[in-house]
Short mmCIF file of C-alpha atoms and ligand atoms in Angstrom, two decimals:
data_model
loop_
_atom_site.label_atom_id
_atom_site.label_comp_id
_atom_site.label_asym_id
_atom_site.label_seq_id
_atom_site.Cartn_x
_atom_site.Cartn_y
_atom_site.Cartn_z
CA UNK A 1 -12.29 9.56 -18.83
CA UNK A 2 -9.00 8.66 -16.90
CA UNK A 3 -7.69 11.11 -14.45
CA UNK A 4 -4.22 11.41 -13.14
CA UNK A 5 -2.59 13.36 -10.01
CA UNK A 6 0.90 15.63 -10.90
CA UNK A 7 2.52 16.88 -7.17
CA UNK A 8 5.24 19.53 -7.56
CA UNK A 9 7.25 21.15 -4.64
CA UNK A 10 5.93 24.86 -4.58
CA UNK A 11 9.14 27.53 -3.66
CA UNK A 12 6.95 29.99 -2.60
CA UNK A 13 8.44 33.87 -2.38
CA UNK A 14 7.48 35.03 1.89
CA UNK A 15 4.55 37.16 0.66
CA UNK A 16 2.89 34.51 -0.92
CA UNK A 17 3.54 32.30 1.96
CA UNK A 18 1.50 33.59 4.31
CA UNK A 19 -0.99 34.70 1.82
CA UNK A 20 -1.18 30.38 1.82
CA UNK A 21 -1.15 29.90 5.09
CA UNK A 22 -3.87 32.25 5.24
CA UNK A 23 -6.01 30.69 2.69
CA UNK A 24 -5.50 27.08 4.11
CA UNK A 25 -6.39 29.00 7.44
CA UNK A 26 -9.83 30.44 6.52
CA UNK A 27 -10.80 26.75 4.55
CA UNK A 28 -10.41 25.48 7.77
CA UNK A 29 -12.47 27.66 9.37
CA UNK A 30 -15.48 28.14 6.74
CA UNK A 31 -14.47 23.95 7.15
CA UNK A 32 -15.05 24.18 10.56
CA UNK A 33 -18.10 26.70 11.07
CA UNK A 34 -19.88 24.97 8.80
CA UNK A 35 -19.42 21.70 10.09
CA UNK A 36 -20.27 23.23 13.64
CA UNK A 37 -23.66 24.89 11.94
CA UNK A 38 -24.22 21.45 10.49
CA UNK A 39 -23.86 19.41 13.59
CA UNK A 40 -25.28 21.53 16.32
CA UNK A 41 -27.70 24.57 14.45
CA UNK A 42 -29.37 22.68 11.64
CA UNK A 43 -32.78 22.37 14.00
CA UNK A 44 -32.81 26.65 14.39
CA UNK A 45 -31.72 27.34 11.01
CA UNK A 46 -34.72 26.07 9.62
CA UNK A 47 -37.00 27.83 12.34
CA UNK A 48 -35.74 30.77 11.60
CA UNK A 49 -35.14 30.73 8.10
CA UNK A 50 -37.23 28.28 6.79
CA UNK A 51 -35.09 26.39 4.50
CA UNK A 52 -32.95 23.77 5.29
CA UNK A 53 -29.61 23.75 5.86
CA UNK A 54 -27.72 22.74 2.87
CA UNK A 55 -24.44 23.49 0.26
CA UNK A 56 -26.49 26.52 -1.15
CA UNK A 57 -27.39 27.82 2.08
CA UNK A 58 -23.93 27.44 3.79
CA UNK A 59 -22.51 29.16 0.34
CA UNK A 60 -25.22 31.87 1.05
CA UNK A 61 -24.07 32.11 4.38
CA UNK A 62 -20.24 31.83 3.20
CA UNK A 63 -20.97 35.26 0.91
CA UNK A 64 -22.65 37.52 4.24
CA UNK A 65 -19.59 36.02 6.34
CA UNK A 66 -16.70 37.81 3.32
CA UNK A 67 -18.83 40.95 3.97
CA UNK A 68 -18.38 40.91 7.14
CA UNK A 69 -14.74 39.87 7.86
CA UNK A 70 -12.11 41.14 6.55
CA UNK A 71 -9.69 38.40 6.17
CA UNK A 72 -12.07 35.99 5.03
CA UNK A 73 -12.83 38.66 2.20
CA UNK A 74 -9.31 38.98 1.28
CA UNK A 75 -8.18 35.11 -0.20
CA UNK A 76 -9.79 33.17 -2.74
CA UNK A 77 -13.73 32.55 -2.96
CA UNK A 78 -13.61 29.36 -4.73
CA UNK A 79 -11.05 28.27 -2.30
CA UNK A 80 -13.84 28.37 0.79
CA UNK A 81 -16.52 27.26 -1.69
CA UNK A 82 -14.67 24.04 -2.24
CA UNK A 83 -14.11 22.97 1.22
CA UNK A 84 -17.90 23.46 1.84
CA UNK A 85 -18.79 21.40 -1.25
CA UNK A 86 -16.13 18.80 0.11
CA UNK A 87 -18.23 19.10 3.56
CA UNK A 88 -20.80 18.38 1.64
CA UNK A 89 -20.42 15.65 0.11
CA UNK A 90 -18.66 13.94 3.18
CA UNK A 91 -22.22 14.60 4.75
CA UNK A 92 -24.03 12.74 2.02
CA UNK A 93 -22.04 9.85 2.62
CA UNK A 94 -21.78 9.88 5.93
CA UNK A 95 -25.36 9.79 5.45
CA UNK A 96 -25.77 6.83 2.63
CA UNK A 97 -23.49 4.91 5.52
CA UNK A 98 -20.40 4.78 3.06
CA UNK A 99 -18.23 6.46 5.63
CA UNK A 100 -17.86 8.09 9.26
CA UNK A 101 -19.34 11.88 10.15
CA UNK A 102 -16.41 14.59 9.08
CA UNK A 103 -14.62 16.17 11.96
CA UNK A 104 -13.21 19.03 12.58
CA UNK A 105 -10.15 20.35 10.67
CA UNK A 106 -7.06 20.85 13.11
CA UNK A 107 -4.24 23.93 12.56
CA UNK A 108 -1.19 22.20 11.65
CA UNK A 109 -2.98 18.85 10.32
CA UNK A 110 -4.93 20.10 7.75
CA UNK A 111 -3.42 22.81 5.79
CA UNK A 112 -4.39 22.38 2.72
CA UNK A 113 -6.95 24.00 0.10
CA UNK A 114 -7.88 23.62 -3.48
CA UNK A 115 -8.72 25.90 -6.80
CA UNK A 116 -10.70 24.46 -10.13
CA UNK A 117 -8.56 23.92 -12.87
CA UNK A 118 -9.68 26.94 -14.96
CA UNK A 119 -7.90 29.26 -12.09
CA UNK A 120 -4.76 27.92 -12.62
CA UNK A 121 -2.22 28.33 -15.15
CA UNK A 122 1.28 26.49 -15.48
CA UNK A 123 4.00 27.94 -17.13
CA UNK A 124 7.01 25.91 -17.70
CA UNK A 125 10.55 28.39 -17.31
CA UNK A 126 13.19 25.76 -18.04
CA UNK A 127 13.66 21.88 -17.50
CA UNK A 128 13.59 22.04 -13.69
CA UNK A 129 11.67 24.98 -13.31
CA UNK A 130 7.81 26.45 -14.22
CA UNK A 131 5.31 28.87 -12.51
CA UNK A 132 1.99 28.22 -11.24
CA UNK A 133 -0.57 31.10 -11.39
CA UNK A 134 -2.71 30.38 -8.21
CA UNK A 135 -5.96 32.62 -7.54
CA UNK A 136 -4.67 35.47 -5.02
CA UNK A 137 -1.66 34.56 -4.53
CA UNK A 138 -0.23 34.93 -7.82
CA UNK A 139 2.58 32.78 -9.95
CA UNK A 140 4.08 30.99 -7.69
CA UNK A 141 7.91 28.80 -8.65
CA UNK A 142 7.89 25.26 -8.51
CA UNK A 143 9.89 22.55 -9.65
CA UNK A 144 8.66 20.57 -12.07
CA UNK A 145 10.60 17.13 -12.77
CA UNK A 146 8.09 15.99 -15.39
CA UNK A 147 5.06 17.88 -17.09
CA UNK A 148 1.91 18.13 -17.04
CA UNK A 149 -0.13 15.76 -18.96
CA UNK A 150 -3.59 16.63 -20.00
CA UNK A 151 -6.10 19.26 -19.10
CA UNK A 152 -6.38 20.76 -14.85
CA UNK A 153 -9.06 19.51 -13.37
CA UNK A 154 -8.10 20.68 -10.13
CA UNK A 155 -5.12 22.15 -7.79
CA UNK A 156 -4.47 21.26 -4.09
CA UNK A 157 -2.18 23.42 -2.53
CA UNK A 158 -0.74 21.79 0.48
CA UNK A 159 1.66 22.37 3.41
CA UNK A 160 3.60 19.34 4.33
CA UNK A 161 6.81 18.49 6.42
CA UNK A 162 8.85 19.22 3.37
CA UNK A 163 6.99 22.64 2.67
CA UNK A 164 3.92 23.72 0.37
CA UNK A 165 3.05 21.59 -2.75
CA UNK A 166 0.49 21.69 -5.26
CA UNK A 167 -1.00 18.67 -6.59
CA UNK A 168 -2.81 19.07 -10.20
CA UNK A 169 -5.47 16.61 -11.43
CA UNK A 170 -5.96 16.51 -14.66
CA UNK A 171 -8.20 14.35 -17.15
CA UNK A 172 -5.53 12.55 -19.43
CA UNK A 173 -7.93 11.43 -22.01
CA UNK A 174 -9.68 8.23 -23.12
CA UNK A 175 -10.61 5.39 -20.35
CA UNK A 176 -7.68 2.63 -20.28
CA UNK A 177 -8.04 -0.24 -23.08
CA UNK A 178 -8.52 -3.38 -22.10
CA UNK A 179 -5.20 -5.68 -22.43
CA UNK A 180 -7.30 -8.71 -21.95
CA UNK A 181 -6.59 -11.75 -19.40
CA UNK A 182 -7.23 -11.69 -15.69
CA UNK A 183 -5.34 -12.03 -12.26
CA UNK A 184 -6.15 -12.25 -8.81
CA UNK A 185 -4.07 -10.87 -6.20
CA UNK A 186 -4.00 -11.82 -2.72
CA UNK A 187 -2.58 -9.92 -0.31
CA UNK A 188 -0.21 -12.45 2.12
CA UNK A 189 1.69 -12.01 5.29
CA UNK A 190 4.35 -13.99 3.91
CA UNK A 191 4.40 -12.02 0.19
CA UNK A 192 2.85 -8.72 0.61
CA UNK A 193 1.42 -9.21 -2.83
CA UNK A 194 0.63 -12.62 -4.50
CA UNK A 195 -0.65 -13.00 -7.95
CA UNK A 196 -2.47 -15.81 -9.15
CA UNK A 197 0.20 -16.33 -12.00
CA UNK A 198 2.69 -16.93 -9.14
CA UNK A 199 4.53 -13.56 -9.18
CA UNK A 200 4.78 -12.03 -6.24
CA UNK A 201 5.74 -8.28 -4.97
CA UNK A 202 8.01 -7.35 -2.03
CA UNK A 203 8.07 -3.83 -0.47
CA UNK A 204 11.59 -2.43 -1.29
CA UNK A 205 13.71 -3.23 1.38
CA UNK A 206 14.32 0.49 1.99
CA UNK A 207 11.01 1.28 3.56
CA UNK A 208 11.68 -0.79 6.54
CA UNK A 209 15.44 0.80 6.43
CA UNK A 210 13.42 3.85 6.61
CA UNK A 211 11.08 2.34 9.46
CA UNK A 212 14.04 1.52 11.55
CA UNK A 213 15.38 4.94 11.63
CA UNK A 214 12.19 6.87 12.10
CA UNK A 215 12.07 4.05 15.21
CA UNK A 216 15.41 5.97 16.14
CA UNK A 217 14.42 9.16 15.71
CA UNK A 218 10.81 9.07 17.84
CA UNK A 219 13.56 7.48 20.87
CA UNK A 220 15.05 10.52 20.42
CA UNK A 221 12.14 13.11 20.29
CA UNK A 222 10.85 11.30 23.41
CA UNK A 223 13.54 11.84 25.41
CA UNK A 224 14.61 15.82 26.32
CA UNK A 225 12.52 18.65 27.55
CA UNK A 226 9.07 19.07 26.02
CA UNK A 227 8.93 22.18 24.04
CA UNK A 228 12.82 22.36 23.78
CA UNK A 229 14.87 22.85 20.28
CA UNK A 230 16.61 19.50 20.79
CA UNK A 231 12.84 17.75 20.78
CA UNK A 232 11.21 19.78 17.90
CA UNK A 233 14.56 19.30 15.96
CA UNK A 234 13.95 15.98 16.73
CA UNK A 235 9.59 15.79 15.63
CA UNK A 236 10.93 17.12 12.64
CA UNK A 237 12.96 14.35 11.58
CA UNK A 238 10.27 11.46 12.60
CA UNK A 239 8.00 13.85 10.30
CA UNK A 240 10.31 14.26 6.99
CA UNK A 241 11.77 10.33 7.93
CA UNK A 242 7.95 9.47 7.32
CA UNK A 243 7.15 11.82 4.51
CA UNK A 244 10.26 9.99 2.82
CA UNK A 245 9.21 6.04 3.52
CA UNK A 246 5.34 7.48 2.08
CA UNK A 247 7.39 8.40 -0.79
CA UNK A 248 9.40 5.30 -1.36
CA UNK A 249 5.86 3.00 -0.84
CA UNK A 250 3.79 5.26 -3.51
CA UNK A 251 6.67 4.71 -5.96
CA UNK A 252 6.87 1.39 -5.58
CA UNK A 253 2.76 0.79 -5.54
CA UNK A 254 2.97 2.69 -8.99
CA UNK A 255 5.74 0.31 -10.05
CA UNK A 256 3.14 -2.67 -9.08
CA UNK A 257 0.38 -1.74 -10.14
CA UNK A 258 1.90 -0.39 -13.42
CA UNK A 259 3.59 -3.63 -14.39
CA UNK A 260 0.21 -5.36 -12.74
CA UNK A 261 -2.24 -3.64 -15.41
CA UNK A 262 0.23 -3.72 -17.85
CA UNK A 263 -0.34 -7.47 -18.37
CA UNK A 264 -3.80 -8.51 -17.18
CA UNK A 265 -7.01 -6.34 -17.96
CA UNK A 266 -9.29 -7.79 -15.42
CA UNK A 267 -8.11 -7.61 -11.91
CA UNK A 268 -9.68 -9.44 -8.92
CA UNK A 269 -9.14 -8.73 -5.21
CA UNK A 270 -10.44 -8.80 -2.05
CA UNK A 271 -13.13 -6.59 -1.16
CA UNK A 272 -11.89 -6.76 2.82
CA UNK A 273 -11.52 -3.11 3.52
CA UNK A 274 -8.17 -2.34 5.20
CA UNK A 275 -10.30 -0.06 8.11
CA UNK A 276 -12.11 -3.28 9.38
CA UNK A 277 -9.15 -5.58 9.09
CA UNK A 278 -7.05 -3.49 11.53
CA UNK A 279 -9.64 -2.91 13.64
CA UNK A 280 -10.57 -6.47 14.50
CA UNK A 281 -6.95 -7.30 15.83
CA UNK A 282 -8.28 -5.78 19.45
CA UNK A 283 -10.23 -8.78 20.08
CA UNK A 284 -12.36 -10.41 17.60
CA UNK A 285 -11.32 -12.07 15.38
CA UNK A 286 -11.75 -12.01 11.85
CA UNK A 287 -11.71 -15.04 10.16
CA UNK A 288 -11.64 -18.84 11.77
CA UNK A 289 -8.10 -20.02 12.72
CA UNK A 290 -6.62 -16.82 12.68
CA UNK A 291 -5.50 -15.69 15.99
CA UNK A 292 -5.22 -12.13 17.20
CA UNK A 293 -1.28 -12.44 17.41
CA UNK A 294 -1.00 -13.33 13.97
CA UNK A 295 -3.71 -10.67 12.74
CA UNK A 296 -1.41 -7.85 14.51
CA UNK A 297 1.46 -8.94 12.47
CA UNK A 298 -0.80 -8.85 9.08
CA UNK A 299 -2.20 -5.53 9.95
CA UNK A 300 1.35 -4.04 10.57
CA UNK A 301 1.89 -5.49 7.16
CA UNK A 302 -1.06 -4.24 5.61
CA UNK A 303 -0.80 -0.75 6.43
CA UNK A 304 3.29 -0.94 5.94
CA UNK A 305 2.52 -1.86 2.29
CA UNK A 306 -0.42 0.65 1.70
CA UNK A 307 -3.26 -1.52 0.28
CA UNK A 308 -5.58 1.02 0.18
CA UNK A 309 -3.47 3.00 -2.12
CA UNK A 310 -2.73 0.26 -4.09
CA UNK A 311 -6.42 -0.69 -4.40
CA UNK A 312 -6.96 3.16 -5.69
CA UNK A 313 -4.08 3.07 -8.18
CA UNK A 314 -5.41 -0.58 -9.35
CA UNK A 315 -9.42 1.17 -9.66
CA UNK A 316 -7.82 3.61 -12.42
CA UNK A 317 -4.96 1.58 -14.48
CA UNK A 318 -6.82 -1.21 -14.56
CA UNK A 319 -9.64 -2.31 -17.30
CA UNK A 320 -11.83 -3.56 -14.89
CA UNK A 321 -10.89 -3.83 -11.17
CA UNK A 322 -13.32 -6.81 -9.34
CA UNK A 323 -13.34 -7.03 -5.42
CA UNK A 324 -15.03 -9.97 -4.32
CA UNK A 325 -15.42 -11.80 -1.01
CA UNK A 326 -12.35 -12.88 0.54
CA UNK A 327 -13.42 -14.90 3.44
CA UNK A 328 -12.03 -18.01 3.37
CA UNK A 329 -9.92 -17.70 0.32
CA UNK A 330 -7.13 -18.87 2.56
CA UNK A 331 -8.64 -22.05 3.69
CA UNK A 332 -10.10 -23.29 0.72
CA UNK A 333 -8.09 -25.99 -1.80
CA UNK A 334 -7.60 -24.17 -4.99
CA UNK A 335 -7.53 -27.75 -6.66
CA UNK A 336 -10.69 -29.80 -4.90
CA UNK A 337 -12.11 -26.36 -3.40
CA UNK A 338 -12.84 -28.30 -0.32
CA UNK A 339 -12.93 -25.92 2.91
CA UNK A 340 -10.92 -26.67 5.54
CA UNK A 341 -8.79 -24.36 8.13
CA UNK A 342 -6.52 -27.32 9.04
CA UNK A 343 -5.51 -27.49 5.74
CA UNK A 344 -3.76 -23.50 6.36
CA UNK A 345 -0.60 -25.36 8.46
CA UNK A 346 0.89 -21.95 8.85
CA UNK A 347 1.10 -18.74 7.39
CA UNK A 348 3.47 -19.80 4.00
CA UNK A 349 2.26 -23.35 3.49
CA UNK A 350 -0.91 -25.08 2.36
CA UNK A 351 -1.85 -28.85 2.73
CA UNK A 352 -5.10 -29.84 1.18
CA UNK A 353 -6.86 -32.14 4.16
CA UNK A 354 -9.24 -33.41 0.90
CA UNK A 355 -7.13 -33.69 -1.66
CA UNK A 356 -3.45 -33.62 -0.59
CA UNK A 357 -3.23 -30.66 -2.67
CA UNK A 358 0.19 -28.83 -1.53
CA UNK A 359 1.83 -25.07 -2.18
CA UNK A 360 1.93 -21.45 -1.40
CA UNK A 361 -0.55 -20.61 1.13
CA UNK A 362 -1.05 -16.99 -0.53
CA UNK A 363 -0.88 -18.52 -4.44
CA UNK A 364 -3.37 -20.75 -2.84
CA UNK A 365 -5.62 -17.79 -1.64
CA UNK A 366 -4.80 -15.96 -5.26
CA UNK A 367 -5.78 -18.72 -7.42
CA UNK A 368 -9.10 -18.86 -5.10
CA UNK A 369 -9.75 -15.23 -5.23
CA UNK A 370 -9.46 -14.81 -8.93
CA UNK A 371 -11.61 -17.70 -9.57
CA UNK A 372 -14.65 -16.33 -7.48
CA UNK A 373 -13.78 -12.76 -9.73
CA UNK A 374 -14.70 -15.43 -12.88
CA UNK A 375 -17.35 -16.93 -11.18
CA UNK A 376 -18.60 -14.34 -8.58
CA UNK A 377 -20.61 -15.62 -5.58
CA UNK A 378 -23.18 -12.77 -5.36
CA UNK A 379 -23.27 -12.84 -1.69
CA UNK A 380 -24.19 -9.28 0.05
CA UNK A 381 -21.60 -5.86 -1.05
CA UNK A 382 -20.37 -8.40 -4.55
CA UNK A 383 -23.20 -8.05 -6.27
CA UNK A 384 -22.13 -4.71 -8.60
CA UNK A 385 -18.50 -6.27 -8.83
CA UNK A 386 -18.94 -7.28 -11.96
CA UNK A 387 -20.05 -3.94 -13.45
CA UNK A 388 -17.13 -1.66 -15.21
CA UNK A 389 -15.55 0.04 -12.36
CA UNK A 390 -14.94 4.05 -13.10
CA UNK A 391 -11.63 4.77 -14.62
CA UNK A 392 -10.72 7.20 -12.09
CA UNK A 393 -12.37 9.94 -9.97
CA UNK A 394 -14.02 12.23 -11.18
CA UNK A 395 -13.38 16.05 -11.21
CA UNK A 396 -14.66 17.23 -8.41
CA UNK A 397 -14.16 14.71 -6.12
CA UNK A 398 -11.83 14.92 -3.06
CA UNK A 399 -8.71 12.86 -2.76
CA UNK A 400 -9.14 9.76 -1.47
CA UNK A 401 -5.97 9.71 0.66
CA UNK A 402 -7.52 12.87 2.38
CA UNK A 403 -10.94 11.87 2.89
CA UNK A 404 -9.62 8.52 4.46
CA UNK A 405 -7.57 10.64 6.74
CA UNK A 406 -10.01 13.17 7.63
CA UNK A 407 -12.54 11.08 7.86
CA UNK A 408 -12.86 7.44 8.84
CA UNK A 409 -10.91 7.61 11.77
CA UNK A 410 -13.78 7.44 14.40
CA UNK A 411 -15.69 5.50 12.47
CA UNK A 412 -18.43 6.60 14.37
CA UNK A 413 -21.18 4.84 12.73
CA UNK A 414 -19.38 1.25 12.35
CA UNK A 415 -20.52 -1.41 12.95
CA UNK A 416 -18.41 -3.87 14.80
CA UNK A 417 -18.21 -6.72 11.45
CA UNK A 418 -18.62 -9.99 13.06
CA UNK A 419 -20.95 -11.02 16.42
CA UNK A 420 -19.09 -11.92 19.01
CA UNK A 421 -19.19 -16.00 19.71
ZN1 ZN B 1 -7.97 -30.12 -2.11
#
């Protein structure tokens, strides 16, 4: 089953507003208490109760808490019920070591909650224009540029700079077919993306447009009075300014990715995850011959081009999606596969010390990575790349943008990757 995310602009009448603000308020707090009862009461809870502290219990203790307050009572039950199953779940992997411990949900940061699919109903009212029926809070306008394609899965209602928006996943039918071939990608300093075929993919030169004036307007919001008009006038830009560049990247990672799966089935990259790459810039250093000055500069292009997102769009439109080992896919020949770092002479170029072997440092590392996707060295975390990746997410899942966010940012239980020398 493939899955695909719709995101409309909500116009929300006042009433129903705050009736939002509320809901997204009490998620965070059932978000919040439960991840407080989790952390710190676990050890008591089963004293005095005798059973252990779990989804069902919490969603027990959810039900006594809407007797008691009021306000909790009065917005949607399924709403609360999610973000406890989404607590839930970011326990259990916390606790398999996929990911860090959730924190705590912050007013202003996370506004956000979601329904099941069967709640909500979308009515379209004329080319620009449909309703959404949301639980509570009744049918709400949005504007709908293009329809909704397959069944609701699920609706996240969320408050961003630009105002509230609802995001609708739905399953779209039948898993992707497979187009046949295969391509590696690597992803350069040079070219952002590098395909083994030689094609490579620039970010659109309006995101660093975009980056330049955000740069303006954060000179802006630092200077003035704290607190003032001028400087939350000023926040306000930096925030839409960087809602817009998000914007222009997701397009064009669709674009990619799109024309990327469009061509090859099979598609082999890197299993480096962005989270360790960045972090290694503050001292260690991730790969031999790579110094930290030139790691800074990849990371800033790494996160400016979104790889993550990328890898998520590539997990779902692709037939088969293989991440394999990428150290030193840079240094080794593609022609003699000889492994040398003195044959990297800089970040665009690549001279073979074996073979004399010459060209694109990043086709190099392409060529290299899509041949170990053909020929996988099972070496540890590459061992189950070669079985048929999941179409998409499934249902109930949270959104992977969201749990990143939410989530990994302590990385409390990481690991530092490499020993010091
Ligand atoms: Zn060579």
């Amino acid at each position: 089953m493939s899955y695909r995310g719709f995101t409309y602009p909500l116009k929300p009448a006042p009433a129903q507003e705050s009736v939002m603000a509320q809901t997204a308020g009490v998620c965070r707090l059932v978000w919040n208490l439960a991840l407080e009862q989790r952390r710190d009461h676990w050890r008591r809870y089963r004293a005095v109760t005798g059973s252990t502290l779990n989804f069902v219990a919490q969603c027990r203790e959810l039900t006594a808490l809407r007797k008691e307050v009021e306000f909790v009572n009065a917005v949607s039950q399924n709403a609360a019920i999610y973000a406890l199953r989404s607590l839930d779940r970011a326990y259990l992997q916390a606790l398999k070591g996929e990911a860090g411990f959730p924190g705590f949900r912050k007013r202003g940061v996370h506004e956000s909650f979601t329904f099941y699919g069967r709640e909500v109903r979308v009515e379209k009212i004329n080319a620009r224009w449909a309703q959404v029926k949301l639980p509570k809070i009744g049918w709400v306008r949005a504007r709908m540029h293009r329809a909704v394609v397959g069944d609701i899965a699920e609706a996240t209602v969320s408050r961003t700079a630009k105002g509230w928006q609802v995001s609708l996943l739905c399953k779209t039918g039948p898993a992707v077919t497979d187009v046949g071939g295969a391509v590696g990608i690597d992803r350069g300093v040079a070219i952002p993306l590098m395909l083994s075929d030689g094609t490579s993919f620039a970010l659109p030169a309006r995101v660093s447009k975009i980056g330049e004036q955000i740069r303006k307007a954060q000179h802006h919001s630092s200077r003035g009075l704290r607190g003032s008009k001028r400087n939350a006038l000023a926040k306000r830009r930096v925030a839409t300014l960087r809602a817009l560049q998000a914007r222009v990247r997701k397009h064009w990672a669709h674009e990619t990715t799109t024309s990327i799966t469009r061509q090859y089935g099979t598609v082999v990259i890197e299993s480096l995850s962005t989270k360790i790459m960045t972090k290694s810039a503050a001292g260690s250093i991730e790969e031999p011959g790579v110094n930290v000055a030139q790691k800074r500069g990849l990371n800033r292009v790494i996160l400016n081009v979104g790889w993550r997102q990328i890898e998520t769009m590539l997990s779902y439109k692709a037939y088969r999606l293989i991440k394999v080992d990428a150290r030193y896919t840079s240094q080794t020949c593609s022609a003699c596969g000889t492994v040398d770092k003195r044959s990297r002479k800089n970040q665009a170029s690549f001279v073979c010390t074996a073979c004399g072997y010459r060209g694109n440092a990043d086709l190099n590392a392409a060529v290299n990575i899509l041949r170990r996707g053909s020929a996988p060295v099972v070496e540890a975390g590459t061992s189950q790349s070669l079985k048929r990746k999941p179409a998409g997410r499934k249902a109930g899942d949270p959104d992977p943008g969201q749990v990143d966010a939410s989530r990994n940012t302590k990385g409390r239980n990481q690991k530092p990757q490499e020993p010091r020398p």
